[in-house]
Amino acid sequence: MPEVTEEMKKEIKDIVYDFYAEECEVERASLNDDTNVIEDIEGDSLMFLELLEIFKKKYGLAVELKSIGKYVLKHPSDTLGKLITLTELIVEKGDAIGDMD
Amino acid sequence: MSKVVACGIDIEELARFDKHAEGAEDALLRDICTEREIGNLRSDRRLHLALAFSCKEAMFKALGASWLNSGISFKEIELLFGGPGFTGYEIELSGCAQEILADQGCDKIDVSLEYNKEYVIVQIVLLAPGIGMNG
């Protein structure tokens, strides 16, 4: 699994912000790390799956959705900031994310 | 006579599945569908994917869960078609999804699929042995 560099962190944040701005038809400038994906900008499950596909393709990840679900069960990722953290962990840990406390 | 334990309804816009049904791009299909479902794939791939996704989402709602908060995987909810086109469908659960269903005392799943050129809508009703709606 690749180490998540500062450059990658910036790239991940840009992709997440650009993705939700476009999909939810909101100004990117109106988004911040505390934006609630469902309540504030009406994001949904399919969007999250599509975002994961972008990262899986970009970083060559082969992570199972079930592993991500196990992690999110313990660490709800309802804001953009938490989604970015989740994405960094998926890139760094892969399927092992499901075994994290 | 059965009693209704829970129901879940999901509606999806077909256009959102355009990009997932083109060419060899099947990442979403492989993420949410089992090999058995992929083997059962109908020629209208976009409609099939939309129906499968909507069916799984409706089942999550009926079970009071989400793939992100329950440990249930999309692949534990299978939608299979036994007849031509999108007829003769049935839903099968396994793993955590099956366990939650059993915990609720359900012995039957009623599935209803509807679609037109723009939307698909799926309704799932979970039923348990009983004497009526609220009995």
mmCIF file of C-alpha atoms in Angstrom:
data_model
loop_
_atom_site.group_PDB
_atom_site.id
_atom_site.type_symbol
_atom_site.label_atom_id
_atom_site.label_comp_id
_atom_site.label_asym_id
_atom_site.label_seq_id
_atom_site.Cartn_x
_atom_site.Cartn_y
_atom_site.Cartn_z
ATOM 1 C CA MET A 1 0.000 0.000 0.000
ATOM 2 C CA PRO A 2 1.369 3.475 -0.833
ATOM 3 C CA GLU A 3 2.458 5.853 1.889
ATOM 4 C CA VAL A 4 0.160 8.871 1.904
ATOM 5 C CA THR A 5 2.394 11.872 1.318
ATOM 6 C CA GLU A 6 1.448 15.495 1.956
ATOM 7 C CA GLU A 7 1.094 15.899 -1.793
ATOM 8 C CA MET A 8 -1.323 12.964 -1.940
ATOM 9 C CA LYS A 9 -3.311 14.382 0.979
ATOM 10 C CA LYS A 10 -3.790 17.625 -0.926
ATOM 11 C CA GLU A 11 -4.727 15.684 -4.060
ATOM 12 C CA ILE A 12 -7.268 13.589 -2.149
ATOM 13 C CA LYS A 13 -8.837 16.673 -0.586
ATOM 14 C CA ASP A 14 -9.088 18.395 -3.984
ATOM 15 C CA ILE A 15 -10.711 15.345 -5.566
ATOM 16 C CA VAL A 16 -13.259 14.987 -2.740
ATOM 17 C CA TYR A 17 -14.183 18.680 -2.813
ATOM 18 C CA ASP A 18 -14.386 18.845 -6.627
ATOM 19 C CA PHE A 19 -16.411 15.634 -6.779
ATOM 20 C CA TYR A 20 -19.075 16.736 -4.298
ATOM 21 C CA ALA A 21 -19.233 20.274 -5.689
ATOM 22 C CA GLU A 22 -20.006 18.866 -9.126
ATOM 23 C CA GLU A 23 -22.296 15.987 -8.113
ATOM 24 C CA CYS A 24 -24.303 18.045 -5.620
ATOM 25 C CA GLU A 25 -24.269 21.149 -7.832
ATOM 26 C CA VAL A 26 -22.912 23.483 -5.165
ATOM 27 C CA GLU A 27 -20.085 26.027 -5.239
ATOM 28 C CA ARG A 28 -16.817 24.504 -4.172
ATOM 29 C CA ALA A 29 -16.144 27.635 -2.096
ATOM 30 C CA SER A 30 -19.260 26.875 -0.023
ATOM 31 C CA LEU A 31 -17.785 23.550 1.146
ATOM 32 C CA ASN A 32 -15.582 23.017 4.184
ATOM 33 C CA ASP A 33 -14.406 20.064 6.262
ATOM 34 C CA ASP A 34 -17.460 20.354 8.526
ATOM 35 C CA THR A 35 -19.957 20.152 5.655
ATOM 36 C CA ASN A 36 -22.307 17.257 6.349
ATOM 37 C CA VAL A 37 -22.470 15.225 3.153
ATOM 38 C CA ILE A 38 -26.058 14.055 3.539
ATOM 39 C CA GLU A 39 -27.727 16.857 5.477
ATOM 40 C CA ASP A 40 -25.983 19.890 3.976
ATOM 41 C CA ILE A 41 -25.413 18.965 0.331
ATOM 42 C CA GLU A 42 -27.688 15.918 -0.168
ATOM 43 C CA GLY A 43 -24.942 13.459 -1.010
ATOM 44 C CA ASP A 44 -25.955 9.811 -1.146
ATOM 45 C CA SER A 45 -24.708 6.247 -1.107
ATOM 46 C CA LEU A 46 -24.192 6.001 -4.882
ATOM 47 C CA MET A 47 -22.059 9.149 -4.877
ATOM 48 C CA PHE A 48 -19.821 7.689 -2.186
ATOM 49 C CA LEU A 49 -19.420 4.472 -4.175
ATOM 50 C CA GLU A 50 -18.512 6.521 -7.249
ATOM 51 C CA LEU A 51 -15.973 8.522 -5.263
ATOM 52 C CA LEU A 52 -14.404 5.283 -4.050
ATOM 53 C CA GLU A 53 -14.163 4.066 -7.648
ATOM 54 C CA ILE A 54 -12.201 7.209 -8.539
ATOM 55 C CA PHE A 55 -9.666 6.529 -5.804
ATOM 56 C CA LYS A 56 -9.505 2.792 -6.483
ATOM 57 C CA LYS A 57 -8.653 3.520 -10.098
ATOM 58 C CA LYS A 58 -6.260 6.379 -9.325
ATOM 59 C CA TYR A 59 -4.210 4.521 -6.726
ATOM 60 C CA GLY A 60 -4.749 0.955 -7.969
ATOM 61 C CA LEU A 61 -6.602 -0.092 -4.808
ATOM 62 C CA ALA A 62 -8.373 -3.429 -4.405
ATOM 63 C CA VAL A 63 -10.280 -2.773 -1.215
ATOM 64 C CA GLU A 64 -13.579 -4.530 -0.418
ATOM 65 C CA LEU A 65 -16.581 -2.370 0.455
ATOM 66 C CA LYS A 66 -17.199 -4.620 3.454
ATOM 67 C CA SER A 67 -13.848 -3.574 4.973
ATOM 68 C CA ILE A 68 -14.755 0.089 4.567
ATOM 69 C CA GLY A 69 -18.192 -0.565 6.061
ATOM 70 C CA LYS A 70 -16.600 -2.198 9.125
ATOM 71 C CA TYR A 71 -14.425 0.859 9.741
ATOM 72 C CA VAL A 72 -17.238 3.371 9.204
ATOM 73 C CA LEU A 73 -19.433 1.381 11.583
ATOM 74 C CA LYS A 74 -16.965 2.374 14.325
ATOM 75 C CA HIS A 75 -15.988 5.759 12.879
ATOM 76 C CA PRO A 76 -18.966 7.484 11.204
ATOM 77 C CA SER A 77 -17.732 9.569 8.272
ATOM 78 C CA ASP A 78 -20.523 12.060 7.803
ATOM 79 C CA THR A 79 -18.559 15.216 6.972
ATOM 80 C CA LEU A 80 -16.199 16.044 4.114
ATOM 81 C CA GLY A 81 -13.292 16.248 6.562
ATOM 82 C CA LYS A 82 -14.008 12.767 7.914
ATOM 83 C CA LEU A 83 -14.457 11.420 4.377
ATOM 84 C CA ILE A 84 -11.034 12.782 3.448
ATOM 85 C CA THR A 85 -9.497 11.090 6.504
ATOM 86 C CA LEU A 86 -11.308 7.879 5.579
ATOM 87 C CA THR A 87 -9.987 8.056 2.030
ATOM 88 C CA GLU A 88 -6.410 8.565 3.246
ATOM 89 C CA LEU A 89 -6.780 5.479 5.441
ATOM 90 C CA ILE A 90 -8.226 3.413 2.586
ATOM 91 C CA VAL A 91 -5.261 4.346 0.391
ATOM 92 C CA GLU A 92 -2.784 3.623 3.176
ATOM 93 C CA LYS A 93 -4.284 0.494 4.750
ATOM 94 C CA GLY A 94 -6.407 -1.132 2.041
ATOM 95 C CA ASP A 95 -8.561 -3.987 3.384
ATOM 96 C CA ALA A 96 -6.772 -3.773 6.745
ATOM 97 C CA ILE A 97 -8.900 -0.705 7.439
ATOM 98 C CA GLY A 98 -11.687 -3.087 8.486
ATOM 99 C CA ASP A 99 -9.580 -4.376 11.398
ATOM 100 C CA MET A 100 -8.718 -0.940 12.775
ATOM 101 C CA ASP A 101 -10.125 0.210 16.114
ATOM 102 C CA MET B 1 -51.628 -14.794 7.268
ATOM 103 C CA SER B 2 -48.437 -12.812 7.703
ATOM 104 C CA LYS B 3 -47.738 -9.594 9.515
ATOM 105 C CA VAL B 4 -45.653 -6.765 8.125
ATOM 106 C CA VAL B 5 -42.474 -6.252 10.123
ATOM 107 C CA ALA B 6 -40.798 -3.560 8.054
ATOM 108 C CA CYS B 7 -40.621 -2.094 4.600
ATOM 109 C CA GLY B 8 -38.036 -0.238 2.572
ATOM 110 C CA ILE B 9 -38.485 1.804 -0.579
ATOM 111 C CA ASP B 10 -35.799 3.150 -2.893
ATOM 112 C CA ILE B 11 -35.974 5.170 -6.079
ATOM 113 C CA GLU B 12 -33.065 5.759 -8.452
ATOM 114 C CA GLU B 13 -32.672 7.893 -11.560
ATOM 115 C CA LEU B 14 -31.579 5.671 -14.466
ATOM 116 C CA ALA B 15 -29.364 8.373 -15.977
ATOM 117 C CA ARG B 16 -27.058 8.140 -12.979
ATOM 118 C CA PHE B 17 -26.089 4.629 -14.093
ATOM 119 C CA ASP B 18 -25.155 5.606 -17.682
ATOM 120 C CA LYS B 19 -21.445 5.825 -16.987
ATOM 121 C CA HIS B 20 -21.449 2.513 -15.115
ATOM 122 C CA ALA B 21 -22.998 0.584 -18.001
ATOM 123 C CA GLU B 22 -20.722 1.661 -20.813
ATOM 124 C CA GLY B 23 -18.034 -0.544 -22.372
ATOM 125 C CA ALA B 24 -15.922 -2.611 -20.058
ATOM 126 C CA GLU B 25 -16.402 -0.217 -17.141
ATOM 127 C CA ASP B 26 -17.922 -2.544 -14.580
ATOM 128 C CA ALA B 27 -16.311 -1.500 -11.298
ATOM 129 C CA LEU B 28 -19.597 -0.609 -9.614
ATOM 130 C CA LEU B 29 -21.204 -3.843 -10.806
ATOM 131 C CA ARG B 30 -18.330 -5.893 -9.368
ATOM 132 C CA ASP B 31 -18.403 -3.922 -6.123
ATOM 133 C CA ILE B 32 -22.082 -4.487 -5.354
ATOM 134 C CA CYS B 33 -23.012 -7.708 -7.187
ATOM 135 C CA THR B 34 -21.984 -11.314 -6.607
ATOM 136 C CA GLU B 35 -20.635 -13.601 -9.329
ATOM 137 C CA ARG B 36 -24.050 -15.276 -9.372
ATOM 138 C CA GLU B 37 -25.767 -11.946 -10.045
ATOM 139 C CA ILE B 38 -23.221 -11.047 -12.733
ATOM 140 C CA GLY B 39 -23.876 -14.425 -14.363
ATOM 141 C CA ASN B 40 -27.564 -13.514 -14.325
ATOM 142 C CA LEU B 41 -26.945 -10.137 -16.017
ATOM 143 C CA ARG B 42 -29.594 -9.076 -18.535
ATOM 144 C CA SER B 43 -28.820 -7.371 -21.859
ATOM 145 C CA ASP B 44 -30.019 -3.978 -20.619
ATOM 146 C CA ARG B 45 -27.038 -3.602 -18.350
ATOM 147 C CA ARG B 46 -27.890 -0.073 -17.167
ATOM 148 C CA LEU B 47 -31.400 -1.041 -16.092
ATOM 149 C CA HIS B 48 -30.137 -4.218 -14.456
ATOM 150 C CA LEU B 49 -27.502 -2.346 -12.452
ATOM 151 C CA ALA B 50 -30.012 0.315 -11.388
ATOM 152 C CA LEU B 51 -32.512 -2.340 -10.291
ATOM 153 C CA ALA B 52 -29.857 -4.281 -8.389
ATOM 154 C CA PHE B 53 -28.550 -1.188 -6.621
ATOM 155 C CA SER B 54 -32.052 0.044 -5.797
ATOM 156 C CA CYS B 55 -33.085 -3.395 -4.541
ATOM 157 C CA LYS B 56 -30.090 -3.572 -2.211
ATOM 158 C CA GLU B 57 -30.717 -0.033 -0.940
ATOM 159 C CA ALA B 58 -34.395 -0.832 -0.325
ATOM 160 C CA MET B 59 -33.396 -3.963 1.589
ATOM 161 C CA PHE B 60 -30.921 -1.985 3.696
ATOM 162 C CA LYS B 61 -33.751 0.413 4.593
ATOM 163 C CA ALA B 62 -36.143 -2.445 5.437
ATOM 164 C CA LEU B 63 -33.487 -3.919 7.726
ATOM 165 C CA GLY B 64 -32.973 -0.495 9.321
ATOM 166 C CA ALA B 65 -29.366 -0.491 8.172
ATOM 167 C CA SER B 66 -26.870 0.841 5.665
ATOM 168 C CA TRP B 67 -23.728 -0.759 4.228
ATOM 169 C CA LEU B 68 -21.832 1.927 6.147
ATOM 170 C CA ASN B 69 -23.278 1.278 9.587
ATOM 171 C CA SER B 70 -24.249 -2.349 9.894
ATOM 172 C CA GLY B 71 -21.555 -4.745 8.713
ATOM 173 C CA ILE B 72 -23.912 -5.884 5.952
ATOM 174 C CA SER B 73 -22.317 -6.072 2.531
ATOM 175 C CA PHE B 74 -24.067 -5.261 -0.741
ATOM 176 C CA LYS B 75 -23.147 -8.793 -1.824
ATOM 177 C CA GLU B 76 -25.177 -10.316 1.013
ATOM 178 C CA ILE B 77 -28.306 -9.114 -0.792
ATOM 179 C CA GLU B 78 -28.749 -10.835 -4.150
ATOM 180 C CA LEU B 79 -31.357 -10.022 -6.776
ATOM 181 C CA LEU B 80 -31.839 -12.818 -9.281
ATOM 182 C CA PHE B 81 -34.109 -13.053 -12.318
ATOM 183 C CA GLY B 82 -35.550 -16.436 -13.262
ATOM 184 C CA GLY B 83 -37.688 -15.429 -16.228
ATOM 185 C CA PRO B 84 -37.095 -13.544 -19.460
ATOM 186 C CA GLY B 85 -35.985 -9.927 -19.131
ATOM 187 C CA PHE B 86 -36.642 -8.607 -15.677
ATOM 188 C CA THR B 87 -39.307 -11.117 -14.677
ATOM 189 C CA GLY B 88 -39.397 -13.964 -12.216
ATOM 190 C CA TYR B 89 -37.270 -12.135 -9.703
ATOM 191 C CA GLU B 90 -36.408 -13.185 -6.202
ATOM 192 C CA ILE B 91 -34.140 -11.867 -3.495
ATOM 193 C CA GLU B 92 -31.756 -13.957 -1.419
ATOM 194 C CA LEU B 93 -29.898 -12.900 1.719
ATOM 195 C CA SER B 94 -26.795 -14.302 3.340
ATOM 196 C CA GLY B 95 -24.357 -13.417 6.123
ATOM 197 C CA CYS B 96 -25.222 -10.500 8.432
ATOM 198 C CA ALA B 97 -28.245 -9.561 6.324
ATOM 199 C CA GLN B 98 -29.723 -13.032 6.803
ATOM 200 C CA GLU B 99 -28.976 -12.923 10.533
ATOM 201 C CA ILE B 100 -30.728 -9.562 10.996
ATOM 202 C CA LEU B 101 -33.711 -10.826 9.032
ATOM 203 C CA ALA B 102 -33.900 -13.931 11.237
ATOM 204 C CA ASP B 103 -33.568 -11.809 14.408
ATOM 205 C CA GLN B 104 -36.646 -9.909 13.308
ATOM 206 C CA GLY B 105 -38.550 -13.186 12.989
ATOM 207 C CA CYS B 106 -39.160 -12.741 9.275
ATOM 208 C CA ASP B 107 -39.843 -15.723 7.077
ATOM 209 C CA LYS B 108 -40.793 -14.019 3.834
ATOM 210 C CA ILE B 109 -39.594 -11.142 1.677
ATOM 211 C CA ASP B 110 -42.017 -9.477 -0.694
ATOM 212 C CA VAL B 111 -40.256 -7.616 -3.514
ATOM 213 C CA SER B 112 -41.804 -5.234 -6.002
ATOM 214 C CA LEU B 113 -39.793 -3.765 -8.905
ATOM 215 C CA GLU B 114 -41.101 -1.023 -11.170
ATOM 216 C CA TYR B 115 -39.327 0.995 -13.840
ATOM 217 C CA ASN B 116 -39.866 3.367 -16.727
ATOM 218 C CA LYS B 117 -37.477 5.284 -19.010
ATOM 219 C CA GLU B 118 -36.304 7.562 -16.222
ATOM 220 C CA TYR B 119 -36.566 5.826 -12.877
ATOM 221 C CA VAL B 120 -36.528 2.502 -11.094
ATOM 222 C CA ILE B 121 -38.360 2.009 -7.833
ATOM 223 C CA VAL B 122 -38.099 -0.986 -5.540
ATOM 224 C CA GLN B 123 -40.246 -1.814 -2.547
ATOM 225 C CA ILE B 124 -39.282 -4.502 -0.059
ATOM 226 C CA VAL B 125 -41.699 -5.748 2.574
ATOM 227 C CA LEU B 126 -40.475 -8.049 5.343
ATOM 228 C CA LEU B 127 -43.108 -10.440 6.614
ATOM 229 C CA ALA B 128 -43.348 -12.660 9.675
ATOM 230 C CA PRO B 129 -45.903 -15.303 10.667
ATOM 231 C CA GLY B 130 -48.812 -13.520 12.369
ATOM 232 C CA ILE B 131 -52.438 -12.528 12.197
ATOM 233 C CA GLY B 132 -52.371 -9.269 10.252
ATOM 234 C CA MET B 133 -50.817 -5.860 9.701
ATOM 235 C CA ASN B 134 -50.420 -4.939 13.370
ATOM 236 C CA GLY B 135 -51.326 -8.178 15.032
#
